[in-house]
mmCIF file of C-alpha atoms and ligand atoms in Angstrom:
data_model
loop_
_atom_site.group_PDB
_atom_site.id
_atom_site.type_symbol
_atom_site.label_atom_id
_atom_site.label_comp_id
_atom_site.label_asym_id
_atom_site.label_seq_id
_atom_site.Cartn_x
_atom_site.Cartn_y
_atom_site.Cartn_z
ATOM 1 C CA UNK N 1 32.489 1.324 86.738
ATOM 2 C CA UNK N 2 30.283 -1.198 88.085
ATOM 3 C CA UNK N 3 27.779 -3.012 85.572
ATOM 4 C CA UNK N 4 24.485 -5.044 86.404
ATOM 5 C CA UNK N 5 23.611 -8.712 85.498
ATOM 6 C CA UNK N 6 19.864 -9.328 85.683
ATOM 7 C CA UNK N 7 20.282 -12.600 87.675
ATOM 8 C CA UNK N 8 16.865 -14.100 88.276
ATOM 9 C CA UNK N 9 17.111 -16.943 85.634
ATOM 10 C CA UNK N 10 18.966 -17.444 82.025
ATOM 11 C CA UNK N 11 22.492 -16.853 80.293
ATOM 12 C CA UNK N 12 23.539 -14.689 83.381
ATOM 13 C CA UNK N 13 27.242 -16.004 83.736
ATOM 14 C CA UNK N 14 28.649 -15.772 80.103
ATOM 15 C CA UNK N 15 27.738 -11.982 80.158
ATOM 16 C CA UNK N 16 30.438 -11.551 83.939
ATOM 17 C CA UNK N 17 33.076 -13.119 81.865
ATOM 18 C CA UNK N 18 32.620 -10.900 78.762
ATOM 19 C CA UNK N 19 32.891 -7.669 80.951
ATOM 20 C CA UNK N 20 35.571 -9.661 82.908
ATOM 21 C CA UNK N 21 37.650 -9.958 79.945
ATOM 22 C CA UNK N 22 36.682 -6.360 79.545
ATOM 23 C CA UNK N 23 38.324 -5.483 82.487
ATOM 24 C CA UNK N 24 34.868 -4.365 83.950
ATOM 25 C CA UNK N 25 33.355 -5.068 86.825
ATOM 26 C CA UNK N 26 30.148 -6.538 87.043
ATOM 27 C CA UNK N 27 26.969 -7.360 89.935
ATOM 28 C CA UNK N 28 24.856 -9.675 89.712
ATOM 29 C CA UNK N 29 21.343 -8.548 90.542
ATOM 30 C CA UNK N 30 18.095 -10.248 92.004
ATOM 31 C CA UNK N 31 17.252 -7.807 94.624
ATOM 32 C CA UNK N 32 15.901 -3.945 94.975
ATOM 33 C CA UNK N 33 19.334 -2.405 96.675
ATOM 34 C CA UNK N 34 21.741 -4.075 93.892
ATOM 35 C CA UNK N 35 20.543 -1.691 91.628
ATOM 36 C CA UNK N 36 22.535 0.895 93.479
ATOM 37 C CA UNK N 37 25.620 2.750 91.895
ATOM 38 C CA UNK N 38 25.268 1.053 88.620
ATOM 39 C CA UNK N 39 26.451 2.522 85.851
ATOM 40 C CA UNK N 40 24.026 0.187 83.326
ATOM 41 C CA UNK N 41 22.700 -3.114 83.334
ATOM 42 C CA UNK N 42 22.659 -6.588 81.285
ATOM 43 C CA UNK N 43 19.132 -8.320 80.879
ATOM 44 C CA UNK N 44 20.026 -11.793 79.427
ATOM 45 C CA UNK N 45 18.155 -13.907 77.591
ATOM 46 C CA UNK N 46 16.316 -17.015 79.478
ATOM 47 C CA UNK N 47 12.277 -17.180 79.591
ATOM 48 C CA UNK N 48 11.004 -13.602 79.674
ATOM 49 C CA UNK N 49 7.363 -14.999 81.349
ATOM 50 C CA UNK N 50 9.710 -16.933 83.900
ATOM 51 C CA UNK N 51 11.559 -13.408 84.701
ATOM 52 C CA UNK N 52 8.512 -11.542 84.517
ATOM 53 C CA UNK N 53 7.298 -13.627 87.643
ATOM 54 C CA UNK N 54 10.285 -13.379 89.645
ATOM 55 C CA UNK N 55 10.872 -9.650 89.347
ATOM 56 C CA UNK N 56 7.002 -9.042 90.375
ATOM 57 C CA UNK N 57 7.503 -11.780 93.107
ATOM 58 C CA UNK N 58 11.017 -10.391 94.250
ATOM 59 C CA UNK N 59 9.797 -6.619 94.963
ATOM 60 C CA UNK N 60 12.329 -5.575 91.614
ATOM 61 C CA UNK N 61 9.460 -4.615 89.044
ATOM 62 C CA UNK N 62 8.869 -0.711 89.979
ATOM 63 C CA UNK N 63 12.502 -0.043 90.821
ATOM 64 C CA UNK N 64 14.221 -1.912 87.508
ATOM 65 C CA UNK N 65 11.431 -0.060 85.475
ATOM 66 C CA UNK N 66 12.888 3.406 86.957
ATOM 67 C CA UNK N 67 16.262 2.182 86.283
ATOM 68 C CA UNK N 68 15.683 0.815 82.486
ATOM 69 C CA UNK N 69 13.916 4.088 81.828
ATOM 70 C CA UNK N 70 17.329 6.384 82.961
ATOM 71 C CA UNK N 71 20.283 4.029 82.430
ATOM 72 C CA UNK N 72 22.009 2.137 80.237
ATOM 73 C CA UNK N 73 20.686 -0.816 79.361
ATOM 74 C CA UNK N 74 20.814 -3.839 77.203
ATOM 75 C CA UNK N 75 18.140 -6.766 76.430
ATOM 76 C CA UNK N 76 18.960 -10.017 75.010
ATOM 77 C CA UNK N 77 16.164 -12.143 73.764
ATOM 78 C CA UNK N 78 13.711 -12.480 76.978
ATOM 79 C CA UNK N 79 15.625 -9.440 78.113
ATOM 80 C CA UNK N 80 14.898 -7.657 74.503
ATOM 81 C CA UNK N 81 10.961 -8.993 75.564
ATOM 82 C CA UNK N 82 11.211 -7.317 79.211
ATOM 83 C CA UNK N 83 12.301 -4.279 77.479
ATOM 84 C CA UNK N 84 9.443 -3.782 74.832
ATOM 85 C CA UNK N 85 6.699 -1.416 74.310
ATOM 86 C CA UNK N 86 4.440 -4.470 72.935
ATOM 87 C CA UNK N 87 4.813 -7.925 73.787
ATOM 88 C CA UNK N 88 2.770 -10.076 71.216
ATOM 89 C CA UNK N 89 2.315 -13.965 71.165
ATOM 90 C CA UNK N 90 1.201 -14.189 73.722
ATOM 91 C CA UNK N 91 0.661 -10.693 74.872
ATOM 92 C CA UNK N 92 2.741 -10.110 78.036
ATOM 93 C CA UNK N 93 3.517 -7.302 80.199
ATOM 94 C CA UNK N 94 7.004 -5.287 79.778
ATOM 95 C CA UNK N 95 9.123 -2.773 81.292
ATOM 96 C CA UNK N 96 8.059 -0.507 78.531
ATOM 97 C CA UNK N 97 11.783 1.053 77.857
ATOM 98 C CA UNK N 98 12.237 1.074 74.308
ATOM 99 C CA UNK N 99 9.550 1.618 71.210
ATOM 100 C CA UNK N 100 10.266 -1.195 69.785
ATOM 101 C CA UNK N 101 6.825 -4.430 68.994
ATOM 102 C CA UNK N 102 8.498 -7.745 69.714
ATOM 103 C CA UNK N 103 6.729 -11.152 68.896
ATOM 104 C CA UNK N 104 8.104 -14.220 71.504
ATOM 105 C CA UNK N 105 9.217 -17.568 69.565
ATOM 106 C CA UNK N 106 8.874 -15.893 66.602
ATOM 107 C CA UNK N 107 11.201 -18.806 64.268
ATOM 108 C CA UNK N 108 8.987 -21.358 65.406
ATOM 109 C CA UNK N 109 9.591 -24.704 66.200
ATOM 110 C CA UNK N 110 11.441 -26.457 63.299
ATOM 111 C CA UNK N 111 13.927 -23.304 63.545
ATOM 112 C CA UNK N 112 14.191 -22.763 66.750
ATOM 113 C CA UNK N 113 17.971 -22.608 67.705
ATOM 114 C CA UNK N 114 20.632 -21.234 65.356
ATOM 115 C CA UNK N 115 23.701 -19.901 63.973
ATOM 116 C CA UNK N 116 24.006 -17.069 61.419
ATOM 117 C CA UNK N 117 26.057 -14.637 59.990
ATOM 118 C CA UNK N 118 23.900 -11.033 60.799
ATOM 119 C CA UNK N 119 24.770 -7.963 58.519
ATOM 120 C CA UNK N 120 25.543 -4.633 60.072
ATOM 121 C CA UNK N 121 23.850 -1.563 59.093
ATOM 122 C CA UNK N 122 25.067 1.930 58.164
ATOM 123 C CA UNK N 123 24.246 2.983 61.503
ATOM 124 C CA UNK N 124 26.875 0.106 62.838
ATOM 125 C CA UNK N 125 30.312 1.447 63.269
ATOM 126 C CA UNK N 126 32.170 -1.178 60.900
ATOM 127 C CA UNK N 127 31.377 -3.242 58.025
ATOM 128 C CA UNK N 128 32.323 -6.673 59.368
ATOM 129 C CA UNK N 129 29.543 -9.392 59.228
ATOM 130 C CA UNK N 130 29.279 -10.746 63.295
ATOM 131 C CA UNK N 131 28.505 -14.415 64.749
ATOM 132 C CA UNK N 132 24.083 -14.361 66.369
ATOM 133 C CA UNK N 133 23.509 -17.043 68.088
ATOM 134 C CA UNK N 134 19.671 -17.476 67.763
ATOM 135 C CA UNK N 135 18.113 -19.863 70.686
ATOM 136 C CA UNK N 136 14.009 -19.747 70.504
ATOM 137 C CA UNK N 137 14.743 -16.067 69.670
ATOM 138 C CA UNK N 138 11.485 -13.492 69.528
ATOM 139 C CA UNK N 139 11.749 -11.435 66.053
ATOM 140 C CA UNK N 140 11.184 -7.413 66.781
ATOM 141 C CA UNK N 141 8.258 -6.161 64.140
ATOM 142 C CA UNK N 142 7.976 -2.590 65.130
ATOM 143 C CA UNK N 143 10.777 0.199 65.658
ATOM 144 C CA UNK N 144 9.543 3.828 66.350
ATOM 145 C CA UNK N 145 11.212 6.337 64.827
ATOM 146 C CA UNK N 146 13.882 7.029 67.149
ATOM 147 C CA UNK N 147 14.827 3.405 66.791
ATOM 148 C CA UNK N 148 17.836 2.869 64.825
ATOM 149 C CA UNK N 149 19.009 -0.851 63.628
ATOM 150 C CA UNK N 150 21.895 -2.242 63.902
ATOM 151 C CA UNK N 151 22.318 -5.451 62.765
ATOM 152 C CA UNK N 152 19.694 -7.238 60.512
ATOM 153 C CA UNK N 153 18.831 -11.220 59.708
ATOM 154 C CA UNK N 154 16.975 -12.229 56.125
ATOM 155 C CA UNK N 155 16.402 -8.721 56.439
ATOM 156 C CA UNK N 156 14.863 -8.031 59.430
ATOM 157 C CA UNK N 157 16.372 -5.936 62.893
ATOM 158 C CA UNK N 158 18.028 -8.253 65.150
ATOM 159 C CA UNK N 159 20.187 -5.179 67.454
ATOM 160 C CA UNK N 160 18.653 -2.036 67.666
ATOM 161 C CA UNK N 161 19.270 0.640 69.413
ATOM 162 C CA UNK N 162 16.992 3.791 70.743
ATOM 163 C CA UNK N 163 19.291 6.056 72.722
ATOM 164 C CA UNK N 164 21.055 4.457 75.658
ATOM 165 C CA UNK N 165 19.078 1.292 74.963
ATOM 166 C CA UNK N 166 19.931 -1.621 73.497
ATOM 167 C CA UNK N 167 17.993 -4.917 72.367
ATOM 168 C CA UNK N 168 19.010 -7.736 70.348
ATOM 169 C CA UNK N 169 17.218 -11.305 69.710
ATOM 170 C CA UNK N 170 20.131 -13.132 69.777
ATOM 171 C CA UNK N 171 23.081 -14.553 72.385
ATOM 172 C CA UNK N 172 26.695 -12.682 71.573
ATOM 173 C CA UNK N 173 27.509 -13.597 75.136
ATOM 174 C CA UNK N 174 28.115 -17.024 73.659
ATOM 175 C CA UNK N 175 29.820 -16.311 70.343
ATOM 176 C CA UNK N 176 33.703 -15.282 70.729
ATOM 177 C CA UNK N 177 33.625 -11.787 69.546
ATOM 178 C CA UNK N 178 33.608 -9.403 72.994
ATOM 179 C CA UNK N 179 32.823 -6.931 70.156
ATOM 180 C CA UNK N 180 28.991 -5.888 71.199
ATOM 181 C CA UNK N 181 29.914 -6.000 75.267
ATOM 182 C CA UNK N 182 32.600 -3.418 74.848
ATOM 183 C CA UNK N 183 29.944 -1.846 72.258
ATOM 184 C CA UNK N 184 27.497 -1.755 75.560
ATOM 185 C CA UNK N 185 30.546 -0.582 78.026
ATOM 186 C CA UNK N 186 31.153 2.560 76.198
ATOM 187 C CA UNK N 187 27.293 3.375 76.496
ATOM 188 C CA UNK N 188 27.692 3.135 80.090
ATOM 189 C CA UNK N 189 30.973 5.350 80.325
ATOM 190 C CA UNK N 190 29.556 7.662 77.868
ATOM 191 C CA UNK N 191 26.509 8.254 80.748
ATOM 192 C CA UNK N 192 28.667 8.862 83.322
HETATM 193 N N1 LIG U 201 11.600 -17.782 74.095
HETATM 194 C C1 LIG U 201 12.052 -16.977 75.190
HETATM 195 C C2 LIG U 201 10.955 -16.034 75.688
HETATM 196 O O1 LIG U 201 9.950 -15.903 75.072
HETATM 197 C C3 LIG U 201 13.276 -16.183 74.814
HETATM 198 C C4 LIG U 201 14.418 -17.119 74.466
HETATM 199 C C5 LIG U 201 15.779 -16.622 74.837
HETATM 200 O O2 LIG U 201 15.945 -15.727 75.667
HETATM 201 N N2 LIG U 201 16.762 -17.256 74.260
HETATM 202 O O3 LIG U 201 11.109 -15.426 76.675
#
């Protein structure tokens, strides 16, 4: 099983050595034909309005929003932000994958980086508290109703999931715990 890196800008190498250590195999991708054969795909965090350039620039934007809309796929932070239904602050155009309302640089400025314990939901498979890493992080203010949360912050979703989908605001690829990559992995070998 082969998964995809979003590689265009951002936290793109810690995510190849989580699945590494996974024993998965991963791509990285910044062109149309490396979409091909995979079985999901990683959109790390980094500057969503940076990414959101490249793709159009790069020819990606009409085939990644065909792929986001029947794969597996997971958004960190700008990632989370390509993902999105809305885009607020500023408004900003998305791939439109999962109904969730996401506000950019939501901590503001005096909070912008940081680390917190994040509690797990009843729709999370354990009870264990995990490590988010929280780096200019956008906060997500709407889930539809197919939406359900996974882990929350001060009370607020910061990993939700809406079928196949995944978002989350903040960076596990650089906490220790491979706990939420092989969470993502067995999405993608459930949609084989
Ligand atoms: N602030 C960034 C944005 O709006 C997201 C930050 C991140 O990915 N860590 O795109």
């Amino acid at each position: 099983m082969l998964i995809g890196i979003l590689a265009l800008q951002g936290a793109v190498d810690p995510h190849g050595e989580k699945l590494k250590n996974l024993g998965i195999e991963s791509r990285l991708v910044k062109h149309p034909k490396d979409l091909t054969g995979l079985a999901g795909m990683i959109l790390p965090g980094g500057e969503s309005s940076t990414m959101l350039h490249l793709l159009k620039l790069r020819g990606l934007w009409d085939d990644l929003k065909l792929f986001v809309s029947e794969k597996p796929c997971w958004g960190l932070c700008a990632g989370a932000i390509l993902l999105a239904n809305e885009v607020t602050s500023p408004n900003q155009d998305s791939l439109k994958a999962m109904d969730i309302g996401i506000v950019r640089n939501a901590y503001g400025r005096q909070n912008e980086s940081f680390v917190s314990p994040l509690k797990p939901s009843s729709d999370w498979m354990d009870l264990e508290s995990i490590e988010g890493v929280f780096i200019r992080a956008p906060k997500i203010k709407r889930t539809g109703s197919q939406v359900k949360t996974l882990f929350t912050f001060e009370g607020e979703p910061v990993m939700v999931q809406e079928g196949n989908k995944l978002a989350s605001t903040f960076h596990p690829e650089l906490s220790e715990s491979n706990k939420l990559h092989q969470y993502f992995v067995k999405l993608c070998q459930e949609s084989l």
